[in-house]
Coordinates of C-alpha atoms and ligand atoms in Angstrom, one line a residue:
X1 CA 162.6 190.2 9.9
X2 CA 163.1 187.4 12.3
X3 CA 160.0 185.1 12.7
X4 CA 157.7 185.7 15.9
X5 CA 158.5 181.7 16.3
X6 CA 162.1 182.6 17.0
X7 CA 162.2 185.2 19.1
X8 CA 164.0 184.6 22.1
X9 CA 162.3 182.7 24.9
X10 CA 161.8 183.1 28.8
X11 CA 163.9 181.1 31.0
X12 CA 162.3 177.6 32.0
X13 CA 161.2 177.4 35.4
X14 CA 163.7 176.3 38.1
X15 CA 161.6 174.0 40.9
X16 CA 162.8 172.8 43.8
X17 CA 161.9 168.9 44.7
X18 CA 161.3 167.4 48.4
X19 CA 162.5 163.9 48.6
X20 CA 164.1 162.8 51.4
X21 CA 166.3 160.2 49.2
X22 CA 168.3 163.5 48.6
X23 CA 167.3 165.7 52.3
X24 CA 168.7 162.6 54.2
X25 CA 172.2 162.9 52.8
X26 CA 171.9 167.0 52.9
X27 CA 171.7 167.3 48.8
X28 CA 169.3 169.6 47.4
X29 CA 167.5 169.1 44.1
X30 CA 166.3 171.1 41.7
X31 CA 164.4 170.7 38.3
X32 CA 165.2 172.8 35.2
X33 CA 161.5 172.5 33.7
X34 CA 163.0 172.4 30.1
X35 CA 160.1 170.7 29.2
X36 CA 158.1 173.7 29.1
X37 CA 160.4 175.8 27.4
X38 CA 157.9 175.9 24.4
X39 CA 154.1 175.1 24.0
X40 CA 154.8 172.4 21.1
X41 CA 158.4 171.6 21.1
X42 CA 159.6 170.5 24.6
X43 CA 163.3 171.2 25.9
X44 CA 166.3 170.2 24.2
X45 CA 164.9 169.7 21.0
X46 CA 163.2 173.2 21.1
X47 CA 167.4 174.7 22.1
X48 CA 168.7 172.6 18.8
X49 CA 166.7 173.6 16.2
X50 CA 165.8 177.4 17.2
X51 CA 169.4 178.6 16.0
X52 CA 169.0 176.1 12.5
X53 CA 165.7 177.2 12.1
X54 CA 166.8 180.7 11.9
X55 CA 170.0 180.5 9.9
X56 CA 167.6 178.1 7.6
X57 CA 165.5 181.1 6.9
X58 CA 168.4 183.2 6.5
X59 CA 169.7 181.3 4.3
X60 CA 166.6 181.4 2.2
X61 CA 166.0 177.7 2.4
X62 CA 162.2 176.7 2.7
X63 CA 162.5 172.9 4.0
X64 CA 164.3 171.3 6.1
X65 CA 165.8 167.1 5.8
X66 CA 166.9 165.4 8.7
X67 CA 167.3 161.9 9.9
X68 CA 165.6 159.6 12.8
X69 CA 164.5 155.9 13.8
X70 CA 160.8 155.3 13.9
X71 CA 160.4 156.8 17.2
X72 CA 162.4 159.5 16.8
X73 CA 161.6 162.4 19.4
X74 CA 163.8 165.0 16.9
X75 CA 161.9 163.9 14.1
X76 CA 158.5 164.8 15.9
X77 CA 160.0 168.1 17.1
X78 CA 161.6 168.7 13.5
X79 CA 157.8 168.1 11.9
X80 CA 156.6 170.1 14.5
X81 CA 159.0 173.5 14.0
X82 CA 158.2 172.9 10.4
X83 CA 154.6 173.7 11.0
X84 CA 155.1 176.3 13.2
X85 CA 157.0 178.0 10.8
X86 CA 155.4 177.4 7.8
X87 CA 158.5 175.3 6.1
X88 CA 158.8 172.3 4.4
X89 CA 159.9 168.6 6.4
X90 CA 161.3 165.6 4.8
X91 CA 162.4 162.8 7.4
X92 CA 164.6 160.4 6.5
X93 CA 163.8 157.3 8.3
X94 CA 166.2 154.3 9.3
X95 CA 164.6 150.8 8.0
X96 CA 162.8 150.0 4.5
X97 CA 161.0 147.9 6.0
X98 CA 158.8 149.8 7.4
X99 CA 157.8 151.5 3.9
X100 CA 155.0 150.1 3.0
X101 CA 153.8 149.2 6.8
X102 CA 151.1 151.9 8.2
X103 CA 152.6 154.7 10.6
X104 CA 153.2 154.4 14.3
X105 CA 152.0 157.1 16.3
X106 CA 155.3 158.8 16.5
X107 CA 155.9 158.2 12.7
X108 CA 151.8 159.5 11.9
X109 CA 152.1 162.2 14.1
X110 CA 155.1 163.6 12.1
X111 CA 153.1 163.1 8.5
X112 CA 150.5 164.8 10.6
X113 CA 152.5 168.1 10.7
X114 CA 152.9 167.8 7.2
X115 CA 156.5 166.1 7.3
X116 CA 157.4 164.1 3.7
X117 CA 158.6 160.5 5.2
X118 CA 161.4 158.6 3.2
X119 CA 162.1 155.1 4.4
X120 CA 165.7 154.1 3.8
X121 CA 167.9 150.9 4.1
X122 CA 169.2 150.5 7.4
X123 CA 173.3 149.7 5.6
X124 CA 172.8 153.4 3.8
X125 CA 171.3 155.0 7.0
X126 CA 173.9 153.7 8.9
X127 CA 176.5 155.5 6.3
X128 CA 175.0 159.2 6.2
X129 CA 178.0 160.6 7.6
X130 CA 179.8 159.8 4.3
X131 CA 179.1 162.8 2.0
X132 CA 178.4 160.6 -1.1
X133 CA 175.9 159.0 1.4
X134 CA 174.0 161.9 2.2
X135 CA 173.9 163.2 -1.1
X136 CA 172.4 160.2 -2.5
X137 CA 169.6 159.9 0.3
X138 CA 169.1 163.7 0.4
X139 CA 168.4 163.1 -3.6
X140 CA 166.5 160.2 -2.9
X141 CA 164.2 161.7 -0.6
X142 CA 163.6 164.2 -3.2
X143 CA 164.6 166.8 -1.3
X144 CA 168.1 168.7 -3.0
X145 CA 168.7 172.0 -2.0
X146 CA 166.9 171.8 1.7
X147 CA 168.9 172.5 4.9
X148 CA 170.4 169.3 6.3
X149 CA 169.6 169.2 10.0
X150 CA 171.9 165.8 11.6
X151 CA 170.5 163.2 13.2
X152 CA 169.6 164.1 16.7
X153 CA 169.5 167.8 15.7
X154 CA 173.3 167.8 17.3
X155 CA 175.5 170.2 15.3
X156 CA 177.3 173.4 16.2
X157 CA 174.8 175.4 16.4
X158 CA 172.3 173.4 18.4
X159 CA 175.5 173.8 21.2
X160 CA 174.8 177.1 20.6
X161 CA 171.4 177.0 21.6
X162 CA 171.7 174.6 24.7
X163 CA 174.8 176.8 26.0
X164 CA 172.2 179.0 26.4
X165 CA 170.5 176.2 28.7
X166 CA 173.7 176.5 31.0
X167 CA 173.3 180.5 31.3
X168 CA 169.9 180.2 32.5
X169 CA 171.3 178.0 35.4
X170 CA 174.9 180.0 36.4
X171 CA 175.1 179.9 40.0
X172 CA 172.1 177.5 40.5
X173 CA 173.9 174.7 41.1
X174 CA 177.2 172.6 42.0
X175 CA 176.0 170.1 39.6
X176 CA 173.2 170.3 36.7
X177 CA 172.7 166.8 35.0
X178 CA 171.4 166.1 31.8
X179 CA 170.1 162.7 30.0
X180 CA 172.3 162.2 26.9
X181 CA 171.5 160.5 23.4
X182 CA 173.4 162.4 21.0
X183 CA 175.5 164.1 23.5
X184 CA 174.8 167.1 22.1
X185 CA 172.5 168.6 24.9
X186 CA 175.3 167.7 27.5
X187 CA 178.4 169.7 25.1
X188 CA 176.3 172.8 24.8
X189 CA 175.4 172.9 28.4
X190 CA 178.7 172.4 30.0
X191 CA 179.5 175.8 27.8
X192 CA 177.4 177.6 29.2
X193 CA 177.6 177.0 33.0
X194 CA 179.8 179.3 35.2
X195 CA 183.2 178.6 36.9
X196 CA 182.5 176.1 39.6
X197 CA 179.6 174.5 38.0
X198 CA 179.8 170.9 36.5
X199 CA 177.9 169.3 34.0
X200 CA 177.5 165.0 34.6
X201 CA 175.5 163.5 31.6
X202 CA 173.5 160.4 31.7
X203 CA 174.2 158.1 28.6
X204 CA 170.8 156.4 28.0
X205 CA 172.6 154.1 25.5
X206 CA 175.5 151.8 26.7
X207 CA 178.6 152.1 24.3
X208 CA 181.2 153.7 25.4
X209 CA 181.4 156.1 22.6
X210 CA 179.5 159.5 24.0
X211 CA 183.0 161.0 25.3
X212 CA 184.6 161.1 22.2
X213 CA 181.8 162.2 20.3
X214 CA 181.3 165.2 22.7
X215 CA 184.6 166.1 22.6
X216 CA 184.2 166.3 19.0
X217 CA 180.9 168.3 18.7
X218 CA 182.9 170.7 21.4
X219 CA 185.7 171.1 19.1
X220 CA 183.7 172.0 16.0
X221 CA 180.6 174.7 18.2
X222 CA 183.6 176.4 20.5
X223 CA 187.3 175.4 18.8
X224 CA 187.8 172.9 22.1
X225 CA 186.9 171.8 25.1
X226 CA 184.4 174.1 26.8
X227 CA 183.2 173.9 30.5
X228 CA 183.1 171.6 32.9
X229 CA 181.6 168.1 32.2
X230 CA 181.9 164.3 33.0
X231 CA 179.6 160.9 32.1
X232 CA 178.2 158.6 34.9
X233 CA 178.1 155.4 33.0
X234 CA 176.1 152.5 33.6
X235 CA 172.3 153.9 33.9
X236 CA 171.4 152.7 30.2
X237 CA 169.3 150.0 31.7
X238 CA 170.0 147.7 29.1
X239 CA 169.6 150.1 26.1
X240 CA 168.1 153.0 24.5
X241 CA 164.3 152.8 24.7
X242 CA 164.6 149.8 26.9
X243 CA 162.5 150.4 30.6
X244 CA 162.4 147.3 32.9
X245 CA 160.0 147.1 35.1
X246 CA 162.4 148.8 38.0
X247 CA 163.1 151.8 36.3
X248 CA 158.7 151.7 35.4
X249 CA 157.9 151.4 38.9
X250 CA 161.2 154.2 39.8
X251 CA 159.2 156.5 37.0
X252 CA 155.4 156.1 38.3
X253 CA 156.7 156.6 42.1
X254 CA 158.8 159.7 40.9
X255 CA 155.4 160.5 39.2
X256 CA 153.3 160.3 41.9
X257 CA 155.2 162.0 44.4
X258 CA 156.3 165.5 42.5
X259 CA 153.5 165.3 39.9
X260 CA 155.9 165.5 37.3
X261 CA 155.2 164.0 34.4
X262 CA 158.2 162.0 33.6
X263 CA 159.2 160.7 30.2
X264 CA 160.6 157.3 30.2
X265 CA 163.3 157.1 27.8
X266 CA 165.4 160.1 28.7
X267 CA 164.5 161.6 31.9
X268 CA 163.6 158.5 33.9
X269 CA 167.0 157.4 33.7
X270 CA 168.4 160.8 34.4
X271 CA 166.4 160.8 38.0
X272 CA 167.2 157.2 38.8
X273 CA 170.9 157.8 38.3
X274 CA 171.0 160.5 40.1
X275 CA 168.9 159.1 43.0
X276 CA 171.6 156.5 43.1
X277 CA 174.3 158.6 42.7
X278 CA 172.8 160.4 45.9
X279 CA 172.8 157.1 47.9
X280 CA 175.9 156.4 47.4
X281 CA 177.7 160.0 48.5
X282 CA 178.7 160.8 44.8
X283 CA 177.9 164.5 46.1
X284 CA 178.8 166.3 49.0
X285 CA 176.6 167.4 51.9
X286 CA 175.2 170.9 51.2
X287 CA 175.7 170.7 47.3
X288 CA 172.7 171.4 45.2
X289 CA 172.1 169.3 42.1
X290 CA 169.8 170.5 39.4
X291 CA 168.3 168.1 36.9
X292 CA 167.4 169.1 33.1
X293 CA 164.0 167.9 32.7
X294 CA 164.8 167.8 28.6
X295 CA 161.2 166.2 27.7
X296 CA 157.8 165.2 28.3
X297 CA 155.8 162.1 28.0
Ligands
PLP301 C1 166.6 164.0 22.4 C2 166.5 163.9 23.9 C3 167.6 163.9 24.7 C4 169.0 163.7 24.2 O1 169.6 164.9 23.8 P1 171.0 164.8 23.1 O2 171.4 166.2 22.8 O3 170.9 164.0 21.8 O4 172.0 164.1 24.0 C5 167.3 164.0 26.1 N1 166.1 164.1 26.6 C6 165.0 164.1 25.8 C7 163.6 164.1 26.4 C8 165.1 164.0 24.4 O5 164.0 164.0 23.6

């Protein structure tokens, strides 16, 4: 019997924005309210672990391991399913440092859903892909024999659950743009959209790198390339978690106008870029562009 946790969700509602930085150059915008997908687990982190959560239990596994920095938004939302679903969490934290320092809120509210913490060495942490790696911090951490969820929550299966993102939205839009970390949100996404939509993601970490990696996670969830998709580069704002005061004030306007509560690592950037993006005739007149609101403050 499947878990009443997992039973398939409504869509997330689909809003339509006023601002006339997008009416004055005859784009429409819409939000995709992911962020209200589920009472306790917003957005995309909710879409990635709903289909490992279920082959977890089907498996007949009772916890789950996974990975994360300090204030790690998969780790909260990994703690978090764990909870809601009775099953065990161990987090496996980057930085040994921080072992014997107390919690940060992120960090405490995580041990607050009952998840097991294990502090490792950043050089090891860094190394995880490595299956000898893994094993040896999976062991470490005390926690053989639980389903490995990777970093990010990004594997083919959380595709799976976010292409499911991009049926919700066939035909809504020319354009539906999502803020990427992992990249995984972005590969899943694109999958699921219909001919004649496009997928642009939002790197919220400069590198370089995201391409490759998507095309990879693509390969292994769907055999290839799936769906329509592209990167705007250079809205990183000088790096993950970083938000100068521009992008703060951008944020608390965006705030204050659509009462949207708007978190600031992913989602800020997302609506700057593609207020920019507007500005600059990047879309045609007439074209709709929907934004993934993945998260909440
Ligand atoms: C984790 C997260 C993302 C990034 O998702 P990826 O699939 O890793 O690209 C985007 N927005 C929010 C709010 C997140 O928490």
């Amino acid at each position: 019997m499947e878990h009443p946790e997992l039973r398939p969700r409504p869509p997330s509602p689909l809003q339509e924005v006023r601002d006339e930085r997008f009416g004055r150059h005859g784009v429409r915008l819409l939000l995709k309210r992911d962020d209200l997908v589920h009472p306790e687990l917003p957005g995309n982190k909710w879409r990635k672990l709903a289909p490992n959560l279920r082959a977890a239990l089907e498996a007949g596994h009772g916890t789950l391991v996974t990975f994360g920095g300090a204030y790690s938004n998969h780790l909260r939302a990994t703690a978090a399913a764990g909870r809601l679903l009775g099953m065990g969490t161990v987090g496996i934290v980057r930085g040994d440092e921080l072992a014997g320092r107390p919690l940060n809120a992120s960090l405490a509210r995580c041990a607050a859903d009952g998840m097991r913490l294990h502090f490792v060495a950043r050089s090891d942490y860094r190394r995880k892909a490595e299956p000898e790696v893994l094993a040896r911090l999976v062991g470490g951490a005390g926690a053989e024999g639980a389903y490995v969820v990777p970093e990010g929550g990004s594997n083919a299966l959380a595709l799976h659950g976010c292409a499911e993102l991009g049926r919700e939205l066939r035909g809504a839009a020319e354009v539906v743009a999502v803020a990427c970390g992992t990249g995984g949100t972005l590969a899943g996404l694109a999958a699921g959209l219909g001919p004649g939509q496009k997928a642009l993601g939002v790197p919220v970490l400069a590198g370089g790198f995201l391409g490759a990696e998507i095309r990879s996670l693509q390969a292994a969830a769907f055999g290839g390339r799936a769906g329509e998709w592209s990167l705007a580069e250079g809205y990183d704002h000088g790096g993950y978690a970083r938000v100068p005061a521009p992008l703060e004030a951008f944020a608390a306007d965006f705030e204050q106008r659509h009462a949207l509560p708007v978190e600031r690592i992913y989602v800020a950037k997302l609506l700057w870029a593609l207020t920019d993006l507007t500005a600059s005739g990047a879309f045609p007149r007439g074209s709709t562009v929907t934004a993934v609101v993945t998260g909440r403050p």
